[in-house]
mmCIF file of C-alpha atoms in Angstrom:
data_model
loop_
_atom_site.group_PDB
_atom_site.id
_atom_site.type_symbol
_atom_site.label_atom_id
_atom_site.label_comp_id
_atom_site.label_asym_id
_atom_site.label_seq_id
_atom_site.Cartn_x
_atom_site.Cartn_y
_atom_site.Cartn_z
ATOM 1 C CA MET A 27 0.959 20.725 -15.734
ATOM 2 C CA THR A 28 2.830 20.869 -12.414
ATOM 3 C CA GLN A 29 6.591 21.239 -12.160
ATOM 4 C CA PHE A 30 7.873 18.602 -9.745
ATOM 5 C CA PRO A 31 10.051 20.149 -7.018
ATOM 6 C CA LEU A 32 13.259 18.244 -7.664
ATOM 7 C CA GLY A 33 14.740 19.332 -4.345
ATOM 8 C CA GLU A 34 11.891 17.879 -2.301
ATOM 9 C CA ALA A 35 10.542 14.398 -1.742
ATOM 10 C CA ALA A 36 7.893 12.625 0.311
ATOM 11 C CA PRO A 37 8.977 11.341 3.749
ATOM 12 C CA GLY A 38 11.374 8.412 3.528
ATOM 13 C CA VAL A 39 12.060 8.699 -0.191
ATOM 14 C CA THR A 40 15.519 10.272 -0.009
ATOM 15 C CA ALA A 41 16.726 7.603 2.439
ATOM 16 C CA ALA A 42 15.299 4.670 0.468
ATOM 17 C CA LYS A 43 17.862 2.243 -0.892
ATOM 18 C CA ALA A 44 15.758 2.004 -4.055
ATOM 19 C CA SER A 45 16.471 5.719 -4.613
ATOM 20 C CA ALA A 46 20.257 5.410 -4.428
ATOM 21 C CA ALA A 47 22.204 5.885 -7.650
ATOM 22 C CA LEU A 48 23.838 2.829 -9.193
ATOM 23 C CA PRO A 49 27.138 2.782 -11.078
ATOM 24 C CA ASP A 50 26.803 2.653 -14.859
ATOM 25 C CA SER A 51 28.084 -0.917 -14.940
ATOM 26 C CA GLU A 52 25.248 -2.016 -12.626
ATOM 27 C CA ILE A 53 22.641 -0.136 -14.653
ATOM 28 C CA GLN A 54 23.891 -1.746 -17.851
ATOM 29 C CA ALA A 55 23.716 -5.188 -16.279
ATOM 30 C CA ARG A 56 20.147 -4.682 -15.090
ATOM 31 C CA THR A 57 18.614 -2.934 -18.097
ATOM 32 C CA ASP A 58 17.405 -4.518 -21.322
ATOM 33 C CA SER A 59 20.165 -5.068 -23.872
ATOM 34 C CA TYR A 60 18.415 -3.095 -26.608
ATOM 35 C CA PHE A 61 18.582 0.049 -24.462
ATOM 36 C CA ASN A 62 22.316 -0.477 -23.952
ATOM 37 C CA ARG A 63 22.770 -0.880 -27.701
ATOM 38 C CA THR A 64 20.642 2.209 -28.350
ATOM 39 C CA ARG A 65 22.914 4.200 -26.069
ATOM 40 C CA GLN A 66 25.971 3.035 -28.001
ATOM 41 C CA ILE A 67 24.360 3.954 -31.335
ATOM 42 C CA VAL A 68 23.348 7.403 -30.098
ATOM 43 C CA GLY A 69 26.870 7.921 -28.767
ATOM 44 C CA HIS A 70 28.266 7.105 -32.193
ATOM 45 C CA PHE A 71 25.833 9.103 -34.354
ATOM 46 C CA GLY A 72 25.184 12.062 -32.057
ATOM 47 C CA ASP A 73 23.020 12.884 -29.037
ATOM 48 C CA CYS A 74 19.655 14.639 -29.100
ATOM 49 C CA GLU A 75 17.164 15.938 -26.578
ATOM 50 C CA VAL A 76 14.188 13.653 -26.011
ATOM 51 C CA THR A 77 11.026 13.717 -23.920
ATOM 52 C CA TYR A 78 9.681 10.525 -22.387
ATOM 53 C CA ALA A 79 6.047 10.086 -21.352
ATOM 54 C CA PHE A 80 5.382 7.550 -18.546
ATOM 55 C CA PHE A 81 1.916 6.038 -18.103
ATOM 56 C CA LEU A 82 -0.094 2.989 -16.975
ATOM 57 C CA ARG A 83 -3.000 1.312 -18.723
ATOM 58 C CA CYS A 84 -5.255 1.256 -15.641
ATOM 59 C CA PRO A 85 -6.403 3.928 -13.156
ATOM 60 C CA VAL A 86 -3.892 4.538 -10.358
ATOM 61 C CA ILE A 87 -2.799 6.949 -7.644
ATOM 62 C CA SER A 88 0.306 8.842 -8.737
ATOM 63 C CA ALA A 89 3.354 7.601 -6.806
ATOM 64 C CA PRO A 90 6.466 8.562 -8.790
ATOM 65 C CA GLY A 91 8.585 9.701 -5.840
ATOM 66 C CA ILE A 92 11.096 6.844 -5.612
ATOM 67 C CA MET A 93 11.473 6.707 -9.396
ATOM 68 C CA LEU A 94 12.165 10.435 -9.638
ATOM 69 C CA GLU A 95 14.531 10.459 -6.678
ATOM 70 C CA TRP A 96 16.514 7.619 -8.250
ATOM 71 C CA LEU A 97 16.596 9.487 -11.568
ATOM 72 C CA LYS A 98 17.818 12.638 -9.818
ATOM 73 C CA ASN A 99 20.649 10.752 -8.147
ATOM 74 C CA VAL A 100 21.717 8.929 -11.308
ATOM 75 C CA MET A 101 21.693 12.088 -13.440
ATOM 76 C CA ALA A 102 23.674 13.935 -10.765
ATOM 77 C CA ALA A 103 26.269 11.155 -10.830
ATOM 78 C CA ARG A 104 26.414 11.512 -14.632
ATOM 79 C CA ASN A 105 26.613 15.305 -14.319
ATOM 80 C CA CYS A 106 23.757 15.607 -16.805
ATOM 81 C CA ASP A 107 20.929 18.162 -16.866
ATOM 82 C CA TYR A 108 17.324 17.129 -17.350
ATOM 83 C CA SER A 109 13.849 18.354 -16.479
ATOM 84 C CA VAL A 110 10.714 16.720 -15.110
ATOM 85 C CA ASP A 111 7.058 17.696 -15.454
ATOM 86 C CA VAL A 112 4.695 15.776 -13.202
ATOM 87 C CA LEU A 113 1.258 16.019 -14.759
ATOM 88 C CA HIS A 114 -0.367 14.300 -11.770
ATOM 89 C CA PRO A 115 1.263 15.213 -8.446
ATOM 90 C CA GLU A 116 1.980 12.532 -5.895
ATOM 91 C CA GLY A 117 -1.267 11.267 -4.357
ATOM 92 C CA GLU A 118 -3.523 12.394 -7.229
ATOM 93 C CA TRP A 119 -5.860 10.016 -9.058
ATOM 94 C CA VAL A 120 -4.767 9.257 -12.639
ATOM 95 C CA GLY A 121 -7.014 7.863 -15.363
ATOM 96 C CA ALA A 122 -6.080 4.846 -17.498
ATOM 97 C CA GLY A 123 -3.570 5.770 -20.183
ATOM 98 C CA GLU A 124 -2.973 9.292 -18.905
ATOM 99 C CA PRO A 125 0.683 10.351 -18.766
ATOM 100 C CA LEU A 126 1.919 10.763 -15.205
ATOM 101 C CA VAL A 127 5.304 12.245 -15.913
ATOM 102 C CA TYR A 128 7.270 13.846 -18.750
ATOM 103 C CA ILE A 129 11.069 13.544 -18.507
ATOM 104 C CA THR A 130 13.222 15.587 -20.891
ATOM 105 C CA GLY A 131 16.963 15.309 -21.343
ATOM 106 C CA SER A 132 19.864 13.729 -23.169
ATOM 107 C CA PHE A 133 18.928 10.586 -25.088
ATOM 108 C CA LEU A 134 22.458 9.309 -24.465
ATOM 109 C CA HIS A 135 21.982 9.469 -20.701
ATOM 110 C CA LEU A 136 18.305 8.456 -20.501
ATOM 111 C CA ALA A 137 18.225 5.551 -22.959
ATOM 112 C CA ASP A 138 19.570 2.909 -20.580
ATOM 113 C CA LEU A 139 17.466 4.037 -17.607
ATOM 114 C CA GLU A 140 14.005 3.175 -18.932
ATOM 115 C CA THR A 141 13.796 -0.384 -17.607
ATOM 116 C CA LEU A 142 14.778 0.578 -14.083
ATOM 117 C CA LEU A 143 12.553 3.665 -14.055
ATOM 118 C CA LEU A 144 9.532 1.557 -15.008
ATOM 119 C CA GLN A 145 10.331 -0.974 -12.270
ATOM 120 C CA LYS A 146 10.088 1.781 -9.669
ATOM 121 C CA LEU A 147 6.829 3.289 -10.944
ATOM 122 C CA GLY A 148 4.114 0.811 -11.922
ATOM 123 C CA SER A 149 3.607 -1.358 -8.854
ATOM 124 C CA SER A 150 3.866 1.644 -6.529
ATOM 125 C CA CYS A 151 1.065 3.475 -8.332
ATOM 126 C CA VAL A 152 -1.298 0.472 -8.319
ATOM 127 C CA ALA A 153 -0.564 -0.361 -4.666
ATOM 128 C CA ALA A 154 -1.146 3.282 -3.732
ATOM 129 C CA LEU A 155 -4.599 3.154 -5.330
ATOM 130 C CA ARG A 156 -5.498 -0.016 -3.421
ATOM 131 C CA ALA A 157 -4.261 1.485 -0.145
ATOM 132 C CA TYR A 158 -6.323 4.606 -0.855
ATOM 133 C CA GLN A 159 -9.465 2.572 -1.590
ATOM 134 C CA MET A 160 -9.040 0.465 1.545
ATOM 135 C CA ALA A 161 -8.490 3.464 3.806
ATOM 136 C CA LEU A 162 -11.415 5.327 2.309
ATOM 137 C CA SER A 163 -13.703 2.302 2.812
ATOM 138 C CA LEU A 164 -13.019 2.403 6.567
ATOM 139 C CA PRO A 165 -12.376 6.101 7.157
ATOM 140 C CA GLN A 166 -12.378 5.941 10.964
ATOM 141 C CA THR A 167 -9.976 2.986 11.099
ATOM 142 C CA ARG A 168 -6.198 3.248 11.400
ATOM 143 C CA PHE A 169 -4.223 1.061 8.989
ATOM 144 C CA LEU A 170 -0.854 -0.540 9.642
ATOM 145 C CA ALA A 171 1.219 -1.689 6.632
ATOM 146 C CA MET A 172 2.238 -5.322 7.209
ATOM 147 C CA ASP A 173 3.439 -6.163 3.719
ATOM 148 C CA ALA A 174 7.085 -7.151 4.259
ATOM 149 C CA ARG A 175 6.587 -10.909 4.400
ATOM 150 C CA HIS A 176 4.728 -10.827 1.087
ATOM 151 C CA CYS A 177 7.462 -8.931 -0.782
ATOM 152 C CA ALA A 178 10.087 -10.398 -3.094
ATOM 153 C CA GLY A 179 13.035 -8.703 -1.425
ATOM 154 C CA TYR A 180 13.771 -5.387 0.216
ATOM 155 C CA GLU A 181 13.410 -3.102 -2.806
ATOM 156 C CA MET A 182 9.854 -4.339 -3.316
ATOM 157 C CA GLN A 183 9.231 -3.810 0.403
ATOM 158 C CA GLU A 184 10.328 -0.182 0.066
ATOM 159 C CA LEU A 185 8.126 0.345 -2.988
ATOM 160 C CA MET A 186 5.081 -1.154 -1.257
ATOM 161 C CA ALA A 187 5.578 0.764 1.995
ATOM 162 C CA TYR A 188 6.038 3.981 0.017
ATOM 163 C CA ALA A 189 2.851 3.198 -1.927
ATOM 164 C CA ALA A 190 0.852 2.584 1.262
ATOM 165 C CA SER A 191 2.035 5.905 2.669
ATOM 166 C CA ILE A 192 1.049 7.786 -0.506
ATOM 167 C CA GLY A 193 -2.343 6.070 -0.764
ATOM 168 C CA GLY A 194 -2.905 6.660 2.947
ATOM 169 C CA ARG A 195 -2.100 10.365 2.697
ATOM 170 C CA ALA A 196 -4.391 10.696 -0.312
ATOM 171 C CA ALA A 197 -7.180 9.136 1.768
ATOM 172 C CA GLN A 198 -6.401 11.502 4.648
ATOM 173 C CA LYS A 199 -7.042 14.444 2.337
ATOM 174 C CA ASP A 200 -10.506 12.951 1.762
ATOM 175 C CA GLY A 201 -11.210 12.650 5.493
ATOM 176 C CA ALA A 202 -9.913 9.170 6.361
ATOM 177 C CA VAL A 203 -7.385 8.274 9.054
ATOM 178 C CA GLY A 204 -5.437 6.192 6.540
ATOM 179 C CA PHE A 205 -2.157 4.310 6.948
ATOM 180 C CA VAL A 206 -0.356 5.564 10.044
ATOM 181 C CA GLY A 207 2.601 3.188 10.280
ATOM 182 C CA THR A 208 4.309 -0.036 9.338
ATOM 183 C CA ALA A 209 5.624 -3.125 11.060
ATOM 184 C CA ASN A 210 9.274 -2.477 10.093
ATOM 185 C CA ASP A 211 11.810 0.039 11.333
ATOM 186 C CA ALA A 212 13.575 0.208 7.973
ATOM 187 C CA VAL A 213 10.580 1.628 6.081
ATOM 188 C CA SER A 214 8.982 3.570 8.937
ATOM 189 C CA GLY A 215 10.294 6.841 7.512
ATOM 190 C CA PHE A 216 7.673 6.737 4.770
ATOM 191 C CA PHE A 217 5.079 7.263 7.506
ATOM 192 C CA ASP A 218 7.020 9.995 9.302
ATOM 193 C CA THR A 219 7.772 7.614 12.176
ATOM 194 C CA THR A 220 11.035 6.195 13.485
ATOM 195 C CA HIS A 221 10.068 2.633 14.427
ATOM 196 C CA GLY A 222 7.860 -0.176 13.239
ATOM 197 C CA ALA A 223 4.747 -1.022 15.249
ATOM 198 C CA GLY A 224 3.754 -4.428 16.591
ATOM 199 C CA THR A 225 3.941 -6.520 19.719
ATOM 200 C CA MET A 226 3.883 -10.314 19.426
ATOM 201 C CA PRO A 227 3.624 -13.069 16.801
ATOM 202 C CA HIS A 228 1.935 -16.424 17.251
ATOM 203 C CA ALA A 229 5.366 -17.934 17.915
ATOM 204 C CA LEU A 230 5.659 -16.091 21.238
ATOM 205 C CA ILE A 231 2.358 -17.562 22.422
ATOM 206 C CA GLY A 232 3.543 -21.024 21.463
ATOM 207 C CA TYR A 233 6.753 -20.392 23.396
ATOM 208 C CA ALA A 234 4.904 -19.107 26.465
ATOM 209 C CA GLY A 235 2.396 -21.947 26.472
ATOM 210 C CA SER A 236 -0.641 -19.727 26.999
ATOM 211 C CA THR A 237 -1.972 -16.409 25.741
ATOM 212 C CA VAL A 238 -2.018 -14.918 29.244
ATOM 213 C CA ARG A 239 1.561 -15.990 29.929
ATOM 214 C CA ALA A 240 2.710 -14.454 26.627
ATOM 215 C CA ALA A 241 1.009 -11.197 27.654
ATOM 216 C CA GLU A 242 2.763 -11.339 31.046
ATOM 217 C CA MET A 243 6.130 -11.872 29.382
ATOM 218 C CA PHE A 244 5.583 -9.015 26.998
ATOM 219 C CA HIS A 245 4.440 -6.604 29.685
ATOM 220 C CA GLU A 246 7.352 -7.494 31.957
ATOM 221 C CA THR A 247 9.811 -6.854 29.110
ATOM 222 C CA PHE A 248 8.090 -3.762 27.688
ATOM 223 C CA PRO A 249 6.128 -2.259 30.623
ATOM 224 C CA HIS A 250 5.613 1.129 28.965
ATOM 225 C CA SER A 251 4.212 -0.241 25.697
ATOM 226 C CA ASP A 252 0.537 -0.828 25.057
ATOM 227 C CA LEU A 253 -0.348 -4.509 25.183
ATOM 228 C CA VAL A 254 -1.627 -5.961 21.889
ATOM 229 C CA VAL A 255 -2.409 -9.659 22.208
ATOM 230 C CA LEU A 256 -3.080 -12.240 19.518
ATOM 231 C CA VAL A 257 -6.001 -14.305 20.746
ATOM 232 C CA ASP A 258 -6.559 -16.997 18.096
ATOM 233 C CA TYR A 259 -3.620 -19.361 18.823
ATOM 234 C CA PHE A 260 -5.649 -21.840 20.893
ATOM 235 C CA GLY A 261 -8.968 -21.215 19.111
ATOM 236 C CA GLN A 262 -10.319 -19.491 22.248
ATOM 237 C CA GLU A 263 -10.461 -15.905 21.062
ATOM 238 C CA ILE A 264 -13.076 -14.629 23.481
ATOM 239 C CA THR A 265 -11.929 -16.726 26.445
ATOM 240 C CA ASP A 266 -8.311 -15.652 26.071
ATOM 241 C CA ALA A 267 -9.149 -12.015 25.342
ATOM 242 C CA LEU A 268 -11.184 -11.776 28.548
ATOM 243 C CA ALA A 269 -8.523 -13.625 30.530
ATOM 244 C CA VAL A 270 -5.853 -11.130 29.451
ATOM 245 C CA CYS A 271 -8.117 -8.184 30.269
ATOM 246 C CA GLN A 272 -8.849 -9.603 33.697
ATOM 247 C CA GLN A 273 -5.147 -10.210 34.348
ATOM 248 C CA PHE A 274 -4.291 -6.633 33.366
ATOM 249 C CA GLU A 275 -7.498 -4.875 34.356
ATOM 250 C CA ASP A 276 -5.749 -1.571 35.039
ATOM 251 C CA LEU A 277 -4.324 -1.518 31.504
ATOM 252 C CA ALA A 278 -7.689 -2.524 30.045
ATOM 253 C CA GLN A 279 -9.520 0.273 31.844
ATOM 254 C CA ALA A 280 -6.852 2.753 30.729
ATOM 255 C CA GLY A 281 -7.338 1.784 27.077
ATOM 256 C CA ARG A 282 -3.864 0.283 26.837
ATOM 257 C CA ILE A 283 -4.909 -3.198 25.695
ATOM 258 C CA ALA A 284 -5.917 -4.298 22.212
ATOM 259 C CA VAL A 285 -6.836 -7.759 21.011
ATOM 260 C CA ARG A 286 -5.799 -8.789 17.534
ATOM 261 C CA LEU A 287 -8.061 -11.117 15.590
ATOM 262 C CA ASP A 288 -6.217 -13.263 13.045
ATOM 263 C CA THR A 289 -8.447 -16.353 13.023
ATOM 264 C CA HIS A 290 -7.540 -18.898 10.353
ATOM 265 C CA GLY A 291 -9.886 -18.988 7.373
ATOM 266 C CA GLY A 292 -10.514 -22.686 7.903
ATOM 267 C CA ARG A 293 -12.583 -22.262 11.066
ATOM 268 C CA PHE A 294 -15.045 -19.992 12.841
ATOM 269 C CA MET A 295 -14.004 -17.849 15.777
ATOM 270 C CA GLU A 296 -14.867 -19.244 19.206
ATOM 271 C CA GLY A 297 -18.607 -19.111 19.820
ATOM 272 C CA LEU A 298 -19.583 -18.748 16.175
ATOM 273 C CA ASN A 299 -21.096 -20.983 13.517
ATOM 274 C CA PRO A 300 -23.056 -20.047 10.379
ATOM 275 C CA GLN A 301 -26.308 -19.494 12.286
ATOM 276 C CA GLU A 302 -24.779 -17.492 15.126
ATOM 277 C CA SER A 303 -22.669 -15.464 12.688
ATOM 278 C CA TYR A 304 -25.778 -14.531 10.774
ATOM 279 C CA ALA A 305 -27.545 -13.581 14.006
ATOM 280 C CA VAL A 306 -24.660 -11.357 15.173
ATOM 281 C CA VAL A 307 -24.515 -9.359 11.942
ATOM 282 C CA ASN A 308 -28.289 -9.201 11.809
ATOM 283 C CA ARG A 309 -28.279 -7.565 15.246
ATOM 284 C CA HIS A 310 -25.948 -4.774 14.181
ATOM 285 C CA ALA A 311 -26.151 -4.367 10.388
ATOM 286 C CA PRO A 312 -29.071 -6.304 8.870
ATOM 287 C CA GLU A 313 -28.900 -4.162 5.738
ATOM 288 C CA ALA A 314 -25.425 -5.567 4.968
ATOM 289 C CA LEU A 315 -26.864 -9.077 4.713
ATOM 290 C CA ARG A 316 -29.539 -7.893 2.329
ATOM 291 C CA ARG A 317 -27.031 -6.055 0.128
ATOM 292 C CA TYR A 318 -24.261 -8.630 -0.319
ATOM 293 C CA ARG A 319 -23.553 -9.363 -3.966
ATOM 294 C CA SER A 320 -21.313 -12.451 -4.031
ATOM 295 C CA ASP A 321 -20.342 -15.556 -2.084
ATOM 296 C CA ARG A 322 -17.011 -13.919 -1.344
ATOM 297 C CA GLU A 323 -18.696 -10.922 0.257
ATOM 298 C CA LEU A 324 -21.008 -13.148 2.267
ATOM 299 C CA ARG A 325 -17.966 -15.040 3.583
ATOM 300 C CA TYR A 326 -16.427 -11.769 4.742
ATOM 301 C CA LEU A 327 -19.667 -10.961 6.566
ATOM 302 C CA ILE A 328 -20.569 -14.261 8.250
ATOM 303 C CA GLY A 329 -18.007 -16.856 7.161
ATOM 304 C CA THR A 330 -14.952 -18.420 8.719
ATOM 305 C CA GLY A 331 -11.827 -16.505 9.667
ATOM 306 C CA VAL A 332 -11.899 -12.833 10.574
ATOM 307 C CA SER A 333 -15.432 -11.918 9.535
ATOM 308 C CA ALA A 334 -17.631 -8.973 10.397
ATOM 309 C CA ALA A 335 -19.539 -11.362 12.665
ATOM 310 C CA SER A 336 -16.370 -12.293 14.588
ATOM 311 C CA ILE A 337 -15.460 -8.651 15.128
ATOM 312 C CA TRP A 338 -18.949 -7.791 16.359
ATOM 313 C CA LYS A 339 -18.970 -10.907 18.583
ATOM 314 C CA MET A 340 -15.669 -9.884 20.188
ATOM 315 C CA ARG A 341 -16.922 -6.333 20.721
ATOM 316 C CA GLU A 342 -20.080 -7.632 22.396
ATOM 317 C CA ALA A 343 -18.078 -9.921 24.707
ATOM 318 C CA LEU A 344 -15.616 -7.191 25.722
ATOM 319 C CA ASP A 345 -18.345 -4.638 26.382
ATOM 320 C CA GLU A 346 -20.491 -7.060 28.375
ATOM 321 C CA ALA A 347 -17.478 -7.824 30.602
ATOM 322 C CA GLY A 348 -16.870 -4.113 31.219
ATOM 323 C CA PHE A 349 -13.875 -3.774 28.889
ATOM 324 C CA ASP A 350 -15.324 -1.238 26.508
ATOM 325 C CA LYS A 351 -11.985 0.628 26.239
ATOM 326 C CA VAL A 352 -10.171 -2.423 24.857
ATOM 327 C CA ARG A 353 -9.488 -1.958 21.158
ATOM 328 C CA ILE A 354 -9.875 -4.505 18.354
ATOM 329 C CA ILE A 355 -7.188 -4.982 15.711
ATOM 330 C CA ALA A 356 -8.109 -7.088 12.700
ATOM 331 C CA SER A 357 -5.811 -8.786 10.208
ATOM 332 C CA SER A 358 -5.903 -11.588 7.629
ATOM 333 C CA GLY A 359 -6.786 -10.835 4.024
ATOM 334 C CA PHE A 360 -7.962 -7.245 4.377
ATOM 335 C CA GLY A 361 -8.013 -6.146 0.756
ATOM 336 C CA VAL A 362 -10.277 -3.646 -0.989
ATOM 337 C CA THR A 363 -13.370 -5.889 -1.102
ATOM 338 C CA LYS A 364 -13.040 -7.093 2.483
ATOM 339 C CA CYS A 365 -12.637 -3.535 3.758
ATOM 340 C CA ALA A 366 -15.760 -2.490 1.851
ATOM 341 C CA CYS A 367 -17.709 -5.399 3.374
ATOM 342 C CA MET A 368 -16.545 -4.455 6.869
ATOM 343 C CA ALA A 369 -17.663 -0.897 6.254
ATOM 344 C CA ASP A 370 -21.065 -2.118 5.085
ATOM 345 C CA ALA A 371 -21.420 -4.114 8.318
ATOM 346 C CA HIS A 372 -20.202 -1.165 10.448
ATOM 347 C CA ALA A 373 -17.659 -3.564 11.963
ATOM 348 C CA PRO A 374 -16.101 -1.945 15.079
ATOM 349 C CA ILE A 375 -12.455 -2.190 13.997
ATOM 350 C CA ASP A 376 -9.960 0.199 15.553
ATOM 351 C CA VAL A 377 -6.934 -0.858 13.506
ATOM 352 C CA VAL A 378 -6.421 -3.000 10.407
ATOM 353 C CA GLY A 379 -3.052 -4.669 9.886
ATOM 354 C CA THR A 380 -2.652 -5.601 6.242
ATOM 355 C CA GLY A 381 -0.322 -6.229 3.365
ATOM 356 C CA SER A 382 -3.180 -6.816 0.959
ATOM 357 C CA PHE A 383 -2.704 -3.477 -0.756
ATOM 358 C CA ILE A 384 -0.035 -5.324 -2.762
ATOM 359 C CA PRO A 385 -1.578 -5.677 -6.254
ATOM 360 C CA GLU A 386 -3.415 -8.925 -6.883
ATOM 361 C CA ILE A 387 -3.133 -8.845 -10.690
ATOM 362 C CA TRP A 388 0.503 -8.138 -11.377
ATOM 363 C CA ASN A 389 0.157 -7.446 -15.098
ATOM 364 C CA GLU A 390 -1.913 -4.383 -14.191
ATOM 365 C CA THR A 391 1.188 -2.863 -12.590
ATOM 366 C CA TYR A 392 3.201 -2.656 -15.795
ATOM 367 C CA ALA A 393 4.166 0.940 -16.454
ATOM 368 C CA THR A 394 5.122 2.008 -19.972
ATOM 369 C CA ALA A 395 7.260 4.783 -21.397
ATOM 370 C CA ASP A 396 7.466 6.230 -24.916
ATOM 371 C CA ILE A 397 9.657 8.960 -26.318
ATOM 372 C CA ILE A 398 7.265 11.586 -27.681
ATOM 373 C CA SER A 399 9.681 14.190 -29.051
ATOM 374 C CA TYR A 400 13.168 14.363 -30.538
ATOM 375 C CA ASN A 401 14.887 17.763 -30.452
ATOM 376 C CA GLY A 402 11.505 19.374 -29.928
ATOM 377 C CA VAL A 403 9.761 17.592 -32.824
ATOM 378 C CA GLU A 404 6.819 15.445 -31.718
ATOM 379 C CA ARG A 405 7.154 11.854 -32.899
ATOM 380 C CA VAL A 406 5.843 8.579 -31.472
ATOM 381 C CA LYS A 407 4.749 5.192 -32.746
ATOM 382 C CA ILE A 408 1.282 5.056 -34.289
ATOM 383 C CA GLY A 409 -1.417 4.740 -31.659
ATOM 384 C CA ARG A 410 0.369 6.637 -28.910
ATOM 385 C CA GLU A 411 -0.306 10.171 -30.175
ATOM 386 C CA PHE A 412 -2.502 10.763 -27.130
ATOM 387 C CA LEU A 413 0.738 11.145 -25.142
ATOM 388 C CA PHE A 414 1.788 14.278 -27.005
ATOM 389 C CA ALA A 415 1.905 17.452 -24.955
ATOM 390 C CA SER A 416 0.128 19.209 -27.833
ATOM 391 C CA ALA A 417 -2.722 16.665 -27.702
ATOM 392 C CA ARG A 418 -3.111 17.287 -23.975
ATOM 393 C CA ASN A 419 -3.060 21.047 -24.515
ATOM 394 C CA ARG A 420 -5.832 20.767 -27.127
ATOM 395 C CA LYS A 421 -7.869 18.614 -24.726
ATOM 396 C CA ASP A 422 -7.387 21.117 -21.882
ATOM 397 C CA SER A 423 -8.423 23.970 -24.182
ATOM 398 C CA LYS A 424 -11.677 22.222 -25.125
ATOM 399 C CA GLU A 425 -12.477 21.361 -21.516
ATOM 400 C CA ASN A 426 -11.566 24.815 -20.220
ATOM 401 C CA PRO A 427 -12.382 27.290 -23.030
#
């Protein structure tokens, strides 16, 4: 069991709005009524010291930082002592049903916090696991968190960005590049950066009237920034990518241009069809075609949208034109399975922009908490005895005699 360093936190956590203490009136309004009533009962009949165990029912990467920082701030505002034992430190893999954290303190001051603590734990841990799996699938690829538009408000955005940073750092420990940044200034601190990354949306290309003109506008406005150009707006990905490289040949040769593929899933990239897509992947990774296991995986390899075939086709076109230093950024639906398929096809992706680490099955993100001791006496509802510290100690003794 590891004692969590209450005075320290992962980058960005202390500044997160989701970590800021709330007044008691706000907590009472947001929590479940039965916790408010429990607090009133305990206040009437007498306080006791309790220990909560927090866990999830599915495997996750431990990401309790925002939850624990919020708890620290609330308990400081209440001038109440408590202690925390983190059984699985931030970034560590946690098995299904294993307690992540024990929190011990006054029942009076913890009773009404459970709902809000759980909100800040479950989805972060599941998203961190997905970010870890994605980064580990493509270990040489840099990942950019582009989740904001998929979030239901800013607090969720903070939780998801925090999760991507934790999952990315866990992958870095296993040799991957991982998540290196985000598209938003406000959550960039989680990645130890000061600004969000990104250059242009499709709207700028529509405004400019052509992909080359949008690139010219961007470069004139931001001459010291690398030029990352979306090339799918007019359905001429290769034509427009080469046109931009030719217009800014000095930047292309200096490695300061990247093309971003975001082709809509309803069509093939320029120059591709089912037969040509198959031929492209067969040239570079024939074993991937022999190993695919589902229609979904086959679509990621040779289907419409941003497929492994489209990435290889773009790389071939750039290299043949002498632009081998131009990087390829891929986006659009890059979840765990798609990343694994790209890895199987050895797709030459330099950067993946994605928000698809956000959990797909939301009921898997539900964290749970149970009180497991009252004034030092172990007690929990039938079926949850596995949460007891004594049960864990017996298990550790058997595994490590």
